[in-house]
Amino acid sequence: MIPVEVTEAGLCVYTKPVENFLDRIYERSKHGHTFHDLYKVLTWPRLLSYAAIRILGNKGAYTAGVDGVTKGYFMRTFQQQITEIRKSLKEGYKPGDILRTYIPKKKGKRPLGISILRDRVLQEAIRLILEAIWEPEFSPYSHGYRIRRSREDCLKDTFLYMQPNRKMAYALEGDIVGFFDNISHKILYRLLGRRIHDHKFRVLIWRMMRARIAEGKKLEWWLPWLKTTLPMKGSRSAKV
């Protein structure tokens, strides 16, 4: 039985076991441990339910992927959806196609990829695990997209370093142009192997990075010699 309670206010899930599990991964990672059997962890109902609640709480959950499954339908069939994800993982998970859309920018437009909700839930479960593993390795001066850190924390650090006794007179603001358009999947895959010695877990991430893109009625494969782009949606974001 999936550990989720359906109430008038929505879905409720007991999060403490998942948070304790992620804390244990974090502590092990701080001591340089490598990780095995993470793929099996993805079939844990509590983890998937926890990830689903987080995804369904986002504004983007109202946008359906190529399968047409909406937030409302996913919530009404929550138990079934989690069960199907677990079943697919045991049989060898194959990500769905990614719906391409565009958002306007000052100079042209930027492509976004919208995964189906099931994929987004699984991506979030993976992200939570990866975050717990790599968070201890990030610089203490890095604040972007990190747990328990914010822009305000970054401004506080900047203010402290700009005090007269710190000899810092200015701050620079920058951006990586086309980061997701040029990131190498092969390098990412090799980096995962430094701490994660679970072939099935890494292959699953590889499959998600290489998922087909659906634009209109066309599908295209993101082949290594043609494309390196990460589908920007779901649970992928840059750490700065």
XYZ file of N, CA and C in Angstrom:
720
model
N 0.840 -1.196 0.000
C 0.000 0.000 0.000
C 0.882 1.256 0.000
N 0.563 2.239 -0.862
C 1.359 3.460 -0.925
C 1.062 4.316 0.301
N 2.109 4.785 1.029
C 1.900 5.526 2.275
C 1.461 6.968 2.039
N 0.279 7.137 1.449
C -0.241 8.467 1.154
C -1.693 8.534 1.584
N -2.063 9.633 2.208
C -3.442 9.849 2.623
C -4.071 10.906 1.730
N -5.226 10.604 1.172
C -5.948 11.553 0.334
C -6.965 12.284 1.206
N -6.827 13.604 1.329
C -7.725 14.413 2.135
C -8.405 15.448 1.257
N -9.321 16.218 1.838
C -9.997 17.266 1.092
C -9.011 18.334 0.645
N -7.946 18.510 1.415
C -6.946 19.528 1.082
C -5.946 19.048 0.045
N -5.974 17.738 -0.258
C -5.030 17.208 -1.237
C -4.395 15.927 -0.745
N -3.126 15.703 -1.129
C -2.406 14.490 -0.764
C -1.461 14.762 0.393
N -1.413 13.847 1.335
C -0.514 13.972 2.476
C 0.369 12.729 2.540
N 1.645 12.922 2.789
C 2.564 11.795 2.892
C 3.470 12.017 4.096
N 3.745 10.935 4.831
C 4.626 11.010 5.988
C 6.064 11.078 5.491
N 6.704 12.217 5.654
C 7.991 12.481 5.008
C 9.207 12.121 5.857
N 9.033 11.920 7.154
C 10.191 11.754 8.037
C 11.098 10.596 7.631
N 10.572 9.410 7.270
C 11.477 8.315 6.884
C 12.352 8.661 5.677
N 11.781 9.367 4.699
C 12.557 9.755 3.511
C 13.613 10.780 3.891
N 13.240 11.758 4.687
C 14.201 12.782 5.096
C 15.335 12.173 5.910
N 15.021 11.219 6.777
C 16.069 10.536 7.551
C 17.002 9.748 6.635
N 16.424 9.099 5.624
C 17.224 8.335 4.660
C 18.180 9.257 3.897
N 17.684 10.396 3.435
C 18.522 11.345 2.697
C 19.604 11.936 3.602
N 19.288 12.148 4.868
C 20.287 12.636 5.827
C 21.404 11.611 6.004
N 21.053 10.328 6.018
C 22.080 9.285 6.156
C 22.994 9.256 4.930
N 22.410 9.422 3.749
C 23.231 9.490 2.536
C 24.177 10.683 2.620
N 23.660 11.816 3.066
C 24.474 13.032 3.197
C 25.664 12.800 4.136
N 25.400 12.183 5.282
C 26.472 11.949 6.257
C 27.513 10.980 5.709
N 27.064 9.942 5.024
C 28.003 8.994 4.414
C 28.842 9.684 3.342
N 28.201 10.549 2.578
C 28.916 11.244 1.512
C 29.993 12.162 2.074
N 29.721 12.787 3.210
C 30.714 13.673 3.825
C 31.999 12.927 4.157
N 31.903 11.638 4.383
C 33.068 10.825 4.728
C 33.630 10.082 3.516
N 33.208 10.482 2.333
C 33.804 9.948 1.117
C 33.308 8.593 0.660
N 32.165 8.168 1.154
C 31.643 6.856 0.763
C 31.190 6.848 -0.700
N 31.272 5.676 -1.306
C 30.658 5.457 -2.615
C 29.327 4.730 -2.392
N 28.470 4.742 -3.400
C 27.112 4.260 -3.198
C 26.756 3.160 -4.198
N 26.098 2.133 -3.681
C 25.673 0.982 -4.467
C 24.168 0.760 -4.258
N 23.559 -0.009 -5.139
C 22.149 -0.415 -4.992
C 21.177 0.749 -4.873
N 21.503 1.866 -5.498
C 20.582 3.010 -5.464
C 19.356 2.767 -6.341
N 19.507 1.948 -7.370
C 18.377 1.675 -8.260
C 17.230 1.028 -7.483
N 17.568 0.125 -6.570
C 16.539 -0.528 -5.764
C 15.809 0.485 -4.888
N 16.541 1.495 -4.425
C 15.939 2.518 -3.565
C 14.830 3.270 -4.297
N 14.978 3.399 -5.615
C 13.987 4.133 -6.403
C 12.622 3.455 -6.396
N 12.573 2.172 -6.069
C 11.287 1.461 -6.016
C 10.620 1.603 -4.644
N 11.257 2.309 -3.727
C 10.704 2.513 -2.383
C 9.459 3.400 -2.490
N 8.288 2.909 -2.107
C 7.055 3.690 -2.246
C 7.097 5.043 -1.549
N 7.710 5.093 -0.371
C 7.762 6.365 0.362
C 8.564 7.413 -0.404
N 9.675 7.004 -0.997
C 10.504 7.949 -1.750
C 9.751 8.460 -2.966
N 9.112 7.563 -3.711
C 8.370 7.971 -4.899
C 7.191 8.865 -4.527
N 6.511 8.549 -3.441
C 5.380 9.363 -3.003
C 5.850 10.751 -2.573
N 6.948 10.795 -1.861
C 7.541 12.062 -1.422
C 7.913 12.911 -2.639
N 8.548 12.286 -3.632
C 8.934 12.999 -4.852
C 7.705 13.490 -5.607
N 6.668 12.645 -5.653
C 5.447 13.017 -6.373
C 4.776 14.233 -5.740
N 4.713 14.265 -4.418
C 4.106 15.400 -3.730
C 4.852 16.691 -4.060
N 6.170 16.614 -4.114
C 6.973 17.794 -4.448
C 6.699 18.251 -5.877
N 6.629 17.306 -6.804
C 6.375 17.647 -8.208
C 4.978 18.224 -8.395
N 3.986 17.601 -7.768
C 2.610 18.053 -7.924
C 2.375 19.406 -7.261
N 3.273 19.794 -6.375
C 3.160 21.105 -5.732
C 3.717 22.241 -6.565
N 4.373 21.909 -7.680
C 4.941 22.943 -8.557
C 3.898 23.446 -9.553
N 4.057 24.694 -9.977
C 3.153 25.250 -10.979
C 3.241 24.468 -12.288
N 4.438 23.974 -12.594
C 4.630 23.243 -13.843
C 3.861 21.940 -13.917
N 3.353 21.450 -12.766
C 2.612 20.191 -12.759
C 1.309 20.290 -13.539
N 0.824 21.510 -13.763
C -0.416 21.685 -14.514
C -0.203 21.456 -16.010
N 1.063 21.424 -16.437
C 1.367 21.213 -17.849
C 1.585 19.730 -18.113
N 0.764 19.171 -18.978
C 0.868 17.744 -19.294
C 1.967 17.500 -20.320
N 2.518 16.297 -20.304
C 3.502 15.895 -21.302
C 2.815 15.276 -22.508
N 3.580 14.507 -23.280
C 3.037 13.943 -24.522
C 1.933 12.904 -24.275
N 1.878 12.338 -23.050
C 0.850 11.341 -22.765
C -0.472 11.965 -22.345
N -0.488 13.282 -22.147
C -1.719 13.980 -21.805
C -2.161 13.849 -20.360
N -1.361 13.190 -19.496
C -1.729 13.015 -18.096
C -1.573 14.338 -17.355
N -2.662 14.813 -16.766
C -2.661 16.092 -16.065
C -2.426 15.898 -14.572
N -2.203 16.999 -13.887
C -2.025 16.950 -12.434
C -3.257 16.373 -11.753
N -4.441 16.811 -12.179
C -5.675 16.329 -11.569
C -5.841 14.829 -11.705
N -5.569 14.308 -12.898
C -5.702 12.864 -13.126
C -4.668 12.100 -12.313
N -3.447 12.612 -12.246
C -2.385 11.943 -11.486
C -2.771 11.864 -10.016
N -3.344 12.949 -9.480
C -3.737 12.953 -8.067
C -4.889 11.995 -7.808
N -5.845 11.922 -8.743
C -6.988 11.027 -8.555
C -6.578 9.558 -8.629
N -5.512 9.279 -9.362
C -5.039 7.890 -9.529
C -3.649 7.725 -8.914
N -3.406 8.431 -7.825
C -2.060 8.503 -7.232
C -1.483 7.117 -6.950
N -2.225 6.282 -6.261
C -1.735 4.946 -5.899
C -1.356 4.153 -7.157
N -2.200 4.222 -8.156
C -1.944 3.496 -9.403
C -0.692 4.026 -10.099
N -0.521 5.338 -10.117
C 0.623 5.939 -10.788
C 1.943 5.508 -10.137
N 1.986 5.534 -8.813
C 3.203 5.129 -8.094
C 3.483 3.645 -8.316
N 2.431 2.845 -8.296
C 2.583 1.410 -8.539
C 3.135 1.148 -9.937
N 2.652 1.892 -10.932
C 3.112 1.714 -12.305
C 4.578 2.125 -12.455
N 4.984 3.175 -11.754
C 6.396 3.585 -11.802
C 7.278 2.478 -11.225
N 6.872 1.924 -10.095
C 7.632 0.849 -9.463
C 7.717 -0.375 -10.376
N 6.593 -0.709 -11.004
C 6.568 -1.847 -11.913
C 7.498 -1.617 -13.099
N 7.466 -0.414 -13.660
C 8.322 -0.086 -14.807
C 9.797 -0.141 -14.435
N 10.127 0.290 -13.214
C 11.521 0.231 -12.756
C 12.002 -1.212 -12.672
N 11.164 -2.084 -12.191
C 11.553 -3.489 -12.051
C 11.695 -4.171 -13.407
N 10.946 -3.674 -14.402
C 10.998 -4.275 -15.740
C 12.033 -3.613 -16.639
N 12.598 -2.495 -16.182
C 13.561 -1.748 -16.987
C 12.925 -0.467 -17.518
N 13.055 0.581 -16.767
C 12.319 1.825 -17.047
C 12.765 2.465 -18.359
N 11.783 2.865 -19.157
C 12.050 3.578 -20.402
C 11.326 4.921 -20.353
N 12.062 6.021 -20.295
C 11.429 7.345 -20.210
C 10.548 7.635 -21.417
N 9.507 8.411 -21.182
C 8.635 8.818 -22.269
C 9.279 9.909 -23.113
N 8.664 10.211 -24.252
C 9.157 11.295 -25.098
C 8.959 12.642 -24.383
N 9.796 13.594 -24.740
C 9.754 14.918 -24.120
C 9.133 15.910 -25.097
N 8.136 16.627 -24.622
C 7.442 17.609 -25.447
C 8.241 18.903 -25.466
N 8.610 19.351 -26.648
C 9.376 20.586 -26.758
C 8.445 21.787 -26.895
N 8.760 22.814 -26.136
C 8.061 24.082 -26.243
C 9.092 25.198 -26.146
N 8.661 26.414 -26.324
C 9.607 27.539 -26.327
C 9.086 28.659 -25.438
N 10.020 29.351 -24.789
C 9.670 30.537 -24.031
C 10.429 31.710 -24.624
N 9.786 32.888 -24.670
C 10.444 34.058 -25.281
C 11.593 34.580 -24.422
N 12.634 35.014 -25.077
C 13.779 35.647 -24.426
C 14.024 36.998 -25.090
N 14.880 37.798 -24.491
C 15.190 39.099 -25.074
C 15.756 38.941 -26.477
N 16.561 37.901 -26.644
C 17.136 37.637 -27.953
C 16.630 36.287 -28.460
N 15.471 36.296 -29.072
C 14.924 35.072 -29.643
C 14.077 34.295 -28.647
N 14.260 32.993 -28.604
C 13.477 32.122 -27.730
C 14.348 30.988 -27.230
N 13.928 30.407 -26.104
C 14.688 29.312 -25.506
C 13.828 28.055 -25.485
N 14.378 26.925 -25.939
C 13.601 25.675 -25.924
C 13.509 25.079 -24.524
N 12.371 24.516 -24.200
C 12.162 23.797 -22.957
C 11.614 22.414 -23.285
N 11.962 21.449 -22.473
C 11.439 20.106 -22.662
C 10.511 19.727 -21.519
N 9.310 19.298 -21.825
C 8.330 18.936 -20.803
C 8.192 17.416 -20.755
N 8.663 16.819 -19.691
C 8.559 15.369 -19.508
C 7.149 15.004 -19.058
N 6.781 13.739 -19.233
C 5.509 13.278 -18.689
C 5.627 13.276 -17.166
N 4.498 13.335 -16.473
C 4.518 13.471 -15.017
C 5.223 12.305 -14.330
N 5.037 11.096 -14.833
C 5.716 9.949 -14.216
C 7.226 10.121 -14.262
N 7.730 10.569 -15.398
C 9.170 10.797 -15.518
C 9.627 11.889 -14.560
N 8.818 12.930 -14.431
C 9.187 14.024 -13.536
C 9.264 13.561 -12.091
N 8.353 12.681 -11.705
C 8.383 12.130 -10.349
C 9.655 11.322 -10.132
N 9.987 10.472 -11.089
C 11.195 9.667 -10.963
C 12.444 10.546 -11.008
N 12.440 11.564 -11.850
C 13.560 12.504 -11.904
C 13.761 13.192 -10.552
N 12.658 13.550 -9.906
C 12.762 14.204 -8.601
C 13.331 13.254 -7.559
N 12.932 11.988 -7.591
C 13.485 11.001 -6.664
C 14.994 10.862 -6.879
N 15.403 10.823 -8.146
C 16.832 10.744 -8.466
C 17.549 12.001 -7.997
N 16.932 13.158 -8.250
C 17.556 14.432 -7.866
C 17.790 14.505 -6.359
N 16.818 14.037 -5.582
C 16.955 14.064 -4.129
C 18.159 13.240 -3.679
N 18.347 12.083 -4.313
C 19.482 11.224 -3.965
C 20.796 11.875 -4.387
N 20.836 12.388 -5.616
C 22.061 13.037 -6.105
C 22.412 14.256 -5.260
N 21.410 15.005 -4.880
C 21.641 16.189 -4.056
C 22.261 15.821 -2.720
N 21.751 14.753 -2.099
C 22.300 14.324 -0.817
C 23.741 13.845 -0.958
N 24.082 13.253 -2.110
C 25.443 12.751 -2.322
C 26.423 13.886 -2.583
N 26.041 14.832 -3.432
C 27.007 15.855 -3.859
C 26.951 17.160 -3.078
N 25.907 17.366 -2.302
C 25.821 18.609 -1.540
C 27.062 18.859 -0.668
N 27.604 17.839 0.024
C 28.796 18.100 0.856
C 30.025 18.523 0.059
N 30.033 18.263 -1.253
C 31.207 18.584 -2.058
C 31.180 20.006 -2.620
N 30.027 20.659 -2.588
C 29.931 21.995 -3.162
C 30.664 23.016 -2.301
N 31.112 24.069 -2.948
C 31.817 25.142 -2.257
C 30.898 25.838 -1.256
N 31.427 26.221 -0.091
C 30.602 26.966 0.875
C 30.193 28.341 0.351
N 30.844 28.778 -0.738
C 30.523 30.086 -1.314
C 29.509 29.971 -2.455
N 29.031 28.760 -2.714
C 28.039 28.536 -3.760
C 26.641 28.503 -3.133
N 25.699 29.225 -3.726
C 24.369 29.338 -3.123
C 23.229 28.956 -4.059
N 23.444 28.993 -5.362
C 22.347 28.793 -6.310
C 21.769 27.394 -6.297
N 20.445 27.291 -6.198
C 19.712 26.024 -6.302
C 20.149 24.990 -5.267
N 20.554 25.462 -4.081
C 20.999 24.531 -3.047
C 20.042 24.540 -1.872
N 19.967 23.376 -1.199
C 19.056 23.267 -0.059
C 19.533 24.174 1.077
N 18.557 24.789 1.720
C 18.796 25.666 2.869
C 19.708 26.832 2.537
N 19.740 27.250 1.266
C 20.490 28.436 0.844
C 19.612 29.258 -0.081
N 19.904 30.551 -0.157
C 19.056 31.439 -0.947
C 19.873 32.605 -1.478
N 19.222 33.443 -2.266
C 19.875 34.660 -2.768
C 20.237 35.586 -1.622
N 19.395 35.581 -0.585
C 19.679 36.430 0.568
C 20.984 36.017 1.252
N 21.225 34.696 1.316
C 22.484 34.216 1.904
C 23.672 34.681 1.077
N 23.511 34.657 -0.238
C 24.577 35.108 -1.127
C 24.861 36.598 -0.914
N 23.807 37.386 -0.775
C 23.975 38.825 -0.553
C 24.648 39.101 0.792
N 24.308 38.302 1.796
C 24.936 38.470 3.108
C 26.438 38.208 3.020
N 26.824 37.123 2.314
C 28.250 36.821 2.152
C 28.958 37.930 1.391
N 28.302 38.413 0.329
C 28.893 39.490 -0.463
C 29.098 40.741 0.391
N 28.106 41.054 1.212
C 28.208 42.229 2.080
C 29.377 42.097 3.049
N 29.531 40.888 3.639
C 30.621 40.671 4.587
C 31.986 40.825 3.922
N 32.111 40.325 2.682
C 33.391 40.407 1.982
C 33.693 41.806 1.465
N 32.694 42.675 1.464
C 32.917 44.040 0.992
C 33.182 45.012 2.138
N 33.364 44.480 3.353
C 33.725 45.338 4.470
C 35.161 45.846 4.295
N 35.456 47.029 4.820
C 36.788 47.651 4.619
C 37.961 46.740 4.969
N 37.809 45.920 6.000
C 38.923 45.070 6.427
C 39.091 43.816 5.580
N 38.170 43.564 4.620
C 38.261 42.369 3.787
C 38.884 42.642 2.420
N 39.144 43.888 2.085
C 39.840 44.297 0.856
C 39.131 43.818 -0.417
N 37.812 43.831 -0.394
C 37.045 43.485 -1.587
C 36.218 44.711 -1.969
N 36.475 45.251 -3.161
C 35.864 46.526 -3.540
C 34.659 46.389 -4.452
N 34.478 45.242 -5.093
C 33.369 45.116 -6.032
C 32.954 43.646 -6.175
N 31.790 43.436 -6.775
C 31.277 42.094 -7.050
C 30.905 42.010 -8.525
N 31.100 40.845 -9.105
C 30.794 40.636 -10.512
C 29.575 39.724 -10.664
N 28.730 40.037 -11.611
C 27.594 39.191 -11.934
C 27.801 38.593 -13.315
N 27.616 37.280 -13.436
C 27.847 36.631 -14.727
C 26.828 35.537 -14.993
N 26.837 35.021 -16.186
C 25.935 33.953 -16.586
C 26.650 33.081 -17.615
N 26.351 31.795 -17.579
C 26.935 30.864 -18.550
C 25.992 30.797 -19.742
N 26.433 31.298 -20.862
C 25.588 31.340 -22.056
C 25.429 29.936 -22.639
N 24.187 29.530 -22.855
C 23.920 28.243 -23.491
C 24.438 27.050 -22.715
N 24.374 27.108 -21.375
C 24.918 26.009 -20.567
C 24.282 24.672 -20.936
N 22.956 24.616 -20.940
C 22.268 23.362 -21.220
C 22.357 22.974 -22.694
N 22.724 23.920 -23.549
C 22.849 23.615 -24.973
C 24.171 22.922 -25.301
N 25.111 22.991 -24.376
C 26.455 22.499 -24.693
C 27.011 21.507 -23.678
N 26.239 21.158 -22.691
C 26.741 20.241 -21.670
C 26.946 18.844 -22.270
N 28.020 18.189 -21.878
C 28.361 16.876 -22.417
C 27.732 15.770 -21.572
N 26.916 14.939 -22.192
C 26.312 13.823 -21.488
C 27.369 12.815 -21.041
N 28.372 12.600 -21.874
C 29.400 11.612 -21.554
C 30.209 12.027 -20.322
N 30.532 13.306 -20.235
C 31.278 13.790 -19.071
C 30.427 13.659 -17.812
N 29.135 14.013 -17.909
C 28.242 13.872 -16.766
C 28.173 12.412 -16.308
N 28.089 11.512 -17.268
C 27.988 10.091 -16.939
C 29.251 9.608 -16.212
N 30.408 10.068 -16.693
C 31.669 9.677 -16.038
C 31.753 10.258 -14.632
N 31.302 11.494 -14.445
C 31.341 12.116 -13.126
C 30.446 11.370 -12.137
N 29.306 10.899 -12.611
C 28.434 10.121 -11.738
C 29.144 8.871 -11.223
N 29.988 8.281 -12.074
C 30.684 7.056 -11.711
C 31.709 7.215 -10.609
N 32.093 8.447 -10.288
C 33.065 8.660 -9.213
C 32.508 8.269 -7.849
N 31.225 8.524 -7.651
C 30.624 8.249 -6.345
C 29.540 7.172 -6.403
N 28.985 6.949 -7.579
C 27.882 6.002 -7.710
C 28.348 4.775 -8.480
N 28.468 3.645 -7.787
C 28.897 2.396 -8.400
C 27.688 1.481 -8.592
N 26.684 2.036 -9.216
C 25.458 1.304 -9.508
C 25.148 1.525 -10.983
N 25.465 0.525 -11.787
C 25.343 0.666 -13.234
C 23.906 0.956 -13.663
N 22.936 0.256 -13.090
C 21.541 0.437 -13.488
C 21.048 1.853 -13.170
N 21.475 2.393 -12.048
C 21.085 3.746 -11.660
C 21.629 4.773 -12.644
N 22.893 4.608 -13.010
C 23.498 5.566 -13.937
C 22.927 5.419 -15.343
N 22.650 4.188 -15.761
C 22.055 3.966 -17.083
C 20.677 4.620 -17.157
N 19.926 4.559 -16.072
C 18.605 5.200 -16.047
C 18.738 6.711 -16.272
N 19.707 7.322 -15.615
C 19.937 8.754 -15.816
C 20.345 9.018 -17.263
N 21.193 8.151 -17.811
C 21.617 8.286 -19.210
C 20.414 8.238 -20.151
N 19.518 7.301 -19.907
C 18.330 7.185 -20.754
C 17.472 8.441 -20.682
N 17.385 9.029 -19.509
C 16.583 10.244 -19.371
C 17.230 11.419 -20.099
N 18.554 11.473 -20.063
C 19.235 12.540 -20.785
C 19.101 12.368 -22.291
N 18.941 11.116 -22.737
C 18.889 10.833 -24.174
C 17.471 10.592 -24.680
N 16.484 10.958 -23.893
C 15.097 10.731 -24.290
C 14.778 11.467 -25.591
N 13.808 10.932 -26.341
C 13.428 11.544 -27.609
C 12.666 12.850 -27.372
N 12.841 13.777 -28.283
C 12.177 15.067 -28.207
C 11.039 15.096 -29.222
N 9.856 15.437 -28.769
C 8.687 15.526 -29.646
C 8.371 16.996 -29.886
N 8.439 17.400 -31.149
C 8.113 18.777 -31.518
C 7.039 18.711 -32.603
N 5.808 19.089 -32.226
C 4.711 18.912 -33.159
C 4.465 17.435 -33.355
N 4.493 16.976 -34.586
C 4.271 15.557 -34.882
C 5.578 14.822 -35.136
N 6.709 15.543 -34.981
C 7.998 14.921 -35.278
C 8.692 14.471 -33.999
N 9.461 13.411 -34.105
C 10.316 12.950 -33.025
C 11.742 12.924 -33.540
N 12.671 13.377 -32.713
C 14.059 13.301 -33.136
C 14.903 12.713 -32.024
N 15.880 11.925 -32.405
C 16.804 11.349 -31.438
C 17.924 12.345 -31.180
N 18.284 12.482 -29.904
C 19.398 13.382 -29.546
C 20.681 12.553 -29.596
N 21.222 12.420 -30.787
C 22.394 11.574 -30.990
C 23.663 12.289 -30.537
N 24.646 11.534 -30.063
C 25.869 12.139 -29.531
C 26.559 13.059 -30.525
N 26.553 12.678 -31.784
C 27.285 13.481 -32.759
C 26.440 14.630 -33.326
N 25.177 14.720 -32.880
C 24.317 15.796 -33.350
C 23.939 16.759 -32.225
N 23.578 16.213 -31.065
C 23.061 17.040 -29.982
C 23.707 16.652 -28.659
N 23.853 17.633 -27.781
C 24.287 17.355 -26.417
C 23.346 17.989 -25.418
N 22.251 18.543 -25.878
C 21.375 19.343 -25.039
C 20.626 18.514 -24.007
N 20.564 19.027 -22.771
C 19.723 18.437 -21.743
C 18.312 19.017 -21.878
N 17.281 18.196 -21.830
C 15.913 18.709 -21.868
C 15.632 19.539 -20.624
N 15.481 20.857 -20.770
C 15.367 21.744 -19.624
C 13.932 21.783 -19.090
N 13.623 20.878 -18.207
C 12.346 20.869 -17.508
C 12.463 19.738 -16.512
N 11.368 19.364 -15.896
C 11.441 18.291 -14.937
C 12.300 18.684 -13.751
N 13.323 17.904 -13.440
C 14.114 18.149 -12.232
C 15.577 18.404 -12.525
N 15.877 19.013 -13.638
C 17.277 19.295 -13.954
C 17.521 20.781 -13.839
N 18.594 21.149 -13.155
C 18.946 22.564 -13.041
C 20.430 22.680 -12.776
N 20.985 23.853 -13.055
C 22.420 24.066 -12.865
C 22.717 24.467 -11.432
N 23.847 24.026 -10.914
C 24.331 24.447 -9.615
C 25.372 25.528 -9.820
N 25.235 26.655 -9.129
C 26.195 27.736 -9.291
C 26.724 28.147 -7.919
